[in-house]
Amino acid sequence: MIIDCAVYRAGVRQDTASDRASLDAVLAELGGDDFLWIGINDPTENEMTEVGGALSLHPLAIEDALKAHQRPKVEQYSHHTLISLRTVIYSDDDITTNEVNIFLGAQYLLTVRHGGRDLKDARRTADKMIEHLSHGPTAALYAVVDSIVDQYERVAAELEIDVEEVESSVFSAENTNDSSRIYRLKRETLEFRRAVMPLRDPIQRFATGSMPSESQPYFRDISDHLTRAADAIDSVDHLLDNALNAHLAQLSVRQNEDMRKLTAGATLFAVPTAIAGIYGMNFTNMPELSWRYGYPLCLLLIAGLCGYVYARFKRSGWL
């Protein structure tokens, strides 16, 4: 459904109707740097076809906008540019991505959103930048893309906080099982990477020549933010690899410690078992069997040997 439709003349917003006849009339009256900004959320095929017909959008671009499974990309058509972006939401170790398709024409900007966070804040912010919007639809494009990329940085910061928690847990004295959370964070980081990395080259092109000269500094700013988000993703991924390796190494060390304790315990029991086994043999000529002090002496021998073995294991750190 069309959730917002307005004309910007000299950067000042003027609301307008969104039916086909009104769109055709508004587009016919636009001049100079005036432009039309339309926002659509989860459009039906009929809605997208009607708006696309009014704006003379390419049929393949309309098809891409209807199917919310596009890789982040920028495609140039004869009369407009299609920019596909991914919005990102992070909560409870889970990253959710949704799609926003943006059509940039000479005198219009069309945003087609499929779920996720709305773009009302970006539009309200842009509406206050009258001088900036007076430069045309590229200013509105900057406002939308900038709000999405800023969210990338916020998500990257939250991911870094969670990675620090994982590192603290891995290197704590407690016996924790962090492998499942590390794997989940790595999987979400991969999803985040798929949203961010494909945009770096197109945004860089916007910043260096594909946009009007007055808009290029703004897209250079977006490019810098996007680079910081990409660097944070690489850093998070690297730290998660290190945390997983450290966790597996600690599991191996703990297993070795458990095996040493089990070995030391088995050795302690082996000493009395060997002595008891010897004197448990049914031979006739065993002089100690008739000795009055043989039993207490045998117990003292067992206790002494066990104490000696225990002391040696304790000194070596096996117990």
XYZ file of C-alpha atoms in Angstrom:
319
model
C 0.000 0.000 0.000
C 1.081 3.581 -0.637
C 1.816 5.064 2.769
C 3.211 8.456 1.757
C 3.146 10.574 -1.367
C 4.353 14.159 -1.607
C 5.780 16.684 -4.013
C 8.837 18.728 -3.049
C 9.060 22.150 -4.648
C 12.152 24.152 -3.749
C 12.658 21.611 -0.951
C 9.220 22.253 0.609
C 6.865 19.305 1.031
C 3.379 19.402 -0.492
C 1.136 16.380 0.058
C -0.609 14.947 -2.981
C -2.996 12.116 -3.857
C -1.560 8.769 -4.927
C -4.047 7.605 -7.577
C -2.896 7.231 -11.179
C -4.566 10.380 -12.470
C -3.095 12.516 -9.672
C 0.372 11.073 -10.211
C 0.207 11.761 -13.942
C -0.913 15.339 -13.283
C 1.780 15.985 -10.694
C 4.540 14.544 -12.893
C 3.406 16.724 -15.801
C 3.642 19.868 -13.658
C 7.080 19.204 -12.160
C 9.859 21.526 -13.212
C 13.429 22.372 -12.285
C 14.546 20.488 -9.172
C 10.970 19.650 -8.111
C 10.399 15.954 -7.512
C 7.843 13.426 -6.344
C 8.599 11.131 -3.402
C 6.401 8.030 -3.023
C 6.684 5.457 -0.243
C 5.109 1.998 -0.620
C 5.020 -0.883 1.856
C 4.461 -4.497 0.689
C 2.751 -3.525 -2.579
C 0.406 -5.773 -4.501
C 1.103 -6.474 -8.145
C -1.675 -4.104 -9.220
C -0.375 -1.265 -7.009
C 3.169 -1.713 -8.258
C 2.044 -1.905 -11.879
C -0.029 1.276 -11.545
C 2.761 3.287 -9.921
C 5.334 1.790 -12.283
C 3.229 2.778 -15.263
C 2.933 6.342 -14.017
C 6.707 6.583 -13.495
C 7.565 4.610 -16.684
C 9.537 2.013 -14.726
C 11.147 -0.885 -16.572
C 9.105 -4.139 -16.297
C 12.131 -6.047 -14.966
C 12.651 -3.414 -12.278
C 8.979 -3.703 -11.274
C 9.390 -7.473 -11.057
C 12.464 -7.081 -8.819
C 10.562 -4.718 -6.539
C 7.728 -7.217 -6.116
C 10.021 -10.133 -5.234
C 11.661 -9.376 -1.890
C 14.648 -11.666 -2.353
C 17.092 -9.399 -4.137
C 20.785 -9.230 -3.410
C 21.871 -5.684 -2.486
C 22.670 -4.084 -5.817
C 22.448 -1.026 -8.065
C 21.071 -1.417 -11.592
C 20.970 1.330 -14.176
C 18.026 1.513 -16.598
C 17.448 4.013 -19.384
C 15.276 6.420 -17.369
C 15.923 5.446 -13.753
C 18.220 3.663 -11.308
C 17.191 0.759 -9.049
C 18.937 0.461 -5.688
C 18.186 -2.643 -3.599
C 19.146 -2.426 0.075
C 18.747 -4.559 3.157
C 17.544 -3.099 6.440
C 18.959 -4.825 9.514
C 17.481 -5.321 12.999
C 19.451 -7.035 15.776
C 17.930 -8.457 18.943
C 18.806 -11.379 21.252
C 21.678 -12.658 19.086
C 19.401 -12.661 16.035
C 19.720 -10.489 12.935
C 16.609 -9.895 10.833
C 16.983 -8.408 7.355
C 14.283 -6.900 5.165
C 14.380 -5.408 1.720
C 14.003 -1.851 0.480
C 14.001 -1.132 -3.260
C 14.565 2.476 -4.290
C 13.807 3.872 -7.753
C 15.627 7.089 -8.571
C 14.460 9.077 -11.568
C 15.108 12.560 -12.823
C 12.092 13.940 -10.953
C 10.958 11.225 -8.573
C 12.046 8.874 -5.820
C 10.067 5.708 -5.124
C 10.808 3.549 -2.069
C 9.297 0.053 -1.945
C 9.653 -1.576 1.475
C 9.032 -5.226 2.304
C 8.616 -5.451 6.085
C 11.157 -4.263 8.600
C 11.497 -0.843 10.147
C 9.614 1.981 8.428
C 11.339 4.970 6.840
C 9.228 7.646 8.523
C 12.117 8.944 10.641
C 14.311 9.303 7.569
C 11.564 11.205 5.798
C 10.875 13.489 8.754
C 14.584 14.273 8.984
C 14.741 14.989 5.264
C 11.668 17.234 5.401
C 13.569 19.570 7.729
C 16.487 19.842 5.278
C 14.722 22.197 2.864
C 17.861 23.571 1.263
C 19.236 20.085 0.774
C 15.989 18.774 -0.768
C 15.962 21.709 -3.177
C 18.747 19.897 -5.068
C 16.337 17.210 -6.252
C 15.579 13.521 -5.612
C 19.208 12.577 -4.960
C 18.897 14.442 -1.642
C 15.944 12.232 -0.699
C 17.921 9.159 -1.781
C 20.748 10.229 0.516
C 18.334 10.573 3.465
C 16.986 7.035 2.981
C 20.334 5.337 2.379
C 21.980 7.241 5.225
C 19.332 6.091 7.721
C 19.792 2.462 6.656
C 23.603 2.598 6.803
C 23.514 4.323 10.200
C 21.510 1.334 11.448
C 24.319 -0.909 10.165
C 26.737 0.875 12.466
C 24.419 0.524 15.446
C 23.996 -3.200 14.791
C 27.768 -3.605 14.424
C 28.280 -1.892 17.799
C 25.760 -4.223 19.459
C 27.472 -7.231 17.903
C 30.816 -6.086 19.293
C 29.291 -5.844 22.788
C 27.979 -9.416 22.503
C 31.353 -10.657 21.296
C 32.993 -9.074 24.341
C 30.494 -10.966 26.530
C 31.417 -14.204 24.776
C 35.127 -13.539 25.271
C 34.590 -12.872 28.983
C 32.605 -16.103 29.299
C 35.183 -18.153 27.395
C 38.056 -16.983 29.587
C 36.148 -17.099 32.864
C 36.928 -19.643 35.563
C 33.474 -21.194 35.217
C 32.917 -24.246 33.051
C 30.660 -22.682 30.379
C 29.400 -24.013 27.064
C 29.859 -21.102 24.643
C 30.216 -22.974 21.353
C 26.500 -22.786 20.490
C 26.341 -19.013 21.045
C 29.554 -18.456 19.104
C 28.166 -20.441 16.165
C 24.884 -18.492 16.297
C 26.718 -15.165 16.315
C 28.910 -16.246 13.387
C 25.811 -17.226 11.421
C 24.163 -13.858 12.126
C 27.390 -12.054 11.238
C 27.351 -13.834 7.880
C 23.795 -12.624 7.295
C 24.894 -9.109 8.229
C 27.855 -9.339 5.846
C 25.521 -10.237 2.969
C 23.567 -7.049 3.579
C 26.558 -4.708 3.848
C 29.398 -5.860 1.604
C 27.686 -5.713 -1.825
C 26.868 -2.028 -1.269
C 30.432 -0.806 -0.885
C 31.305 -0.494 -4.576
C 27.989 1.083 -5.723
C 28.013 3.656 -2.928
C 31.638 4.442 -3.730
C 30.620 5.078 -7.340
C 27.872 7.409 -6.131
C 30.486 9.263 -4.096
C 32.945 9.677 -6.950
C 30.957 10.432 -10.082
C 27.551 8.781 -10.537
C 25.716 11.542 -8.685
C 25.514 15.329 -9.160
C 28.530 17.132 -7.748
C 26.532 18.743 -4.935
C 25.415 15.282 -3.711
C 28.797 13.526 -3.881
C 30.085 14.762 -0.467
C 26.997 13.315 1.203
C 27.516 9.932 -0.423
C 31.189 10.029 0.552
C 29.952 10.329 4.126
C 27.726 7.262 3.606
C 30.668 5.417 2.076
C 32.765 6.152 5.168
C 30.011 4.846 7.465
C 29.606 1.766 5.302
C 33.344 1.116 5.441
C 33.306 1.378 9.238
C 30.428 -1.097 9.406
C 32.258 -3.484 7.061
C 35.447 -3.222 9.131
C 33.439 -3.928 12.291
C 31.948 -7.035 10.656
C 35.418 -8.307 9.743
C 36.622 -7.604 13.278
C 33.631 -9.386 14.856
C 34.063 -12.391 12.599
C 37.787 -12.605 13.403
C 37.162 -12.284 17.157
C 34.500 -15.005 17.015
C 36.966 -17.319 15.258
C 39.525 -16.644 17.988
C 36.921 -17.135 20.731
C 35.834 -20.457 19.219
C 39.439 -21.661 18.947
C 40.116 -20.586 22.533
C 36.951 -22.328 23.718
C 37.902 -25.570 21.972
C 41.429 -25.340 23.370
C 40.060 -24.878 26.881
C 37.772 -27.882 26.419
C 40.805 -29.929 25.396
C 42.758 -28.721 28.444
C 39.867 -29.557 30.762
C 39.574 -33.014 29.247
C 43.295 -33.565 29.784
C 42.952 -32.428 33.403
C 40.035 -34.819 33.924
C 42.013 -37.676 32.404
C 44.973 -36.957 34.687
C 42.726 -36.957 37.750
C 41.139 -40.229 36.663
C 44.605 -41.737 36.087
C 45.830 -40.589 39.505
C 42.711 -42.010 41.184
C 43.100 -45.332 39.398
C 46.759 -45.511 40.514
C 45.775 -44.858 44.139
C 43.374 -47.777 44.010
C 45.885 -49.959 42.171
C 48.285 -50.078 45.163
C 45.880 -51.639 47.740
C 44.372 -53.798 44.989
C 47.800 -55.292 44.186
C 48.625 -56.007 47.840
C 45.186 -57.459 48.527
C 45.497 -59.571 45.403
C 48.791 -61.040 46.568
C 47.526 -61.979 50.017
C 44.267 -63.191 48.605
C 45.992 -66.078 46.807
C 45.143 -69.497 48.253
C 48.605 -70.926 48.869
C 49.459 -73.078 51.902
C 52.971 -71.848 52.611
C 52.415 -68.107 53.174
C 54.228 -67.350 56.450
C 52.567 -63.919 56.859
C 49.159 -65.574 57.208
C 50.080 -66.979 60.617
C 51.917 -63.859 61.815
C 50.072 -62.037 64.618
C 50.936 -58.506 63.386
C 50.661 -59.264 59.659
C 47.197 -57.726 59.208
C 47.855 -54.350 60.860
C 51.265 -54.173 59.173
C 49.642 -54.815 55.796
C 47.131 -51.988 56.409
C 49.918 -49.639 57.436
C 51.865 -50.573 54.303
C 48.830 -49.881 52.118
C 48.183 -46.526 53.840
C 51.818 -45.490 53.574
C 52.124 -46.372 49.905
C 48.832 -44.645 49.078
C 49.922 -41.550 50.991
C 53.241 -41.492 49.127
C 51.555 -41.866 45.726
C 48.984 -39.182 46.605
C 51.739 -36.768 47.643
C 53.621 -37.307 44.395
C 50.518 -36.731 42.277
C 49.618 -33.659 44.300
C 53.081 -32.208 43.870
C 53.009 -32.788 40.117
C 49.590 -31.128 39.768
C 47.652 -34.223 38.753
C 45.378 -33.941 41.789
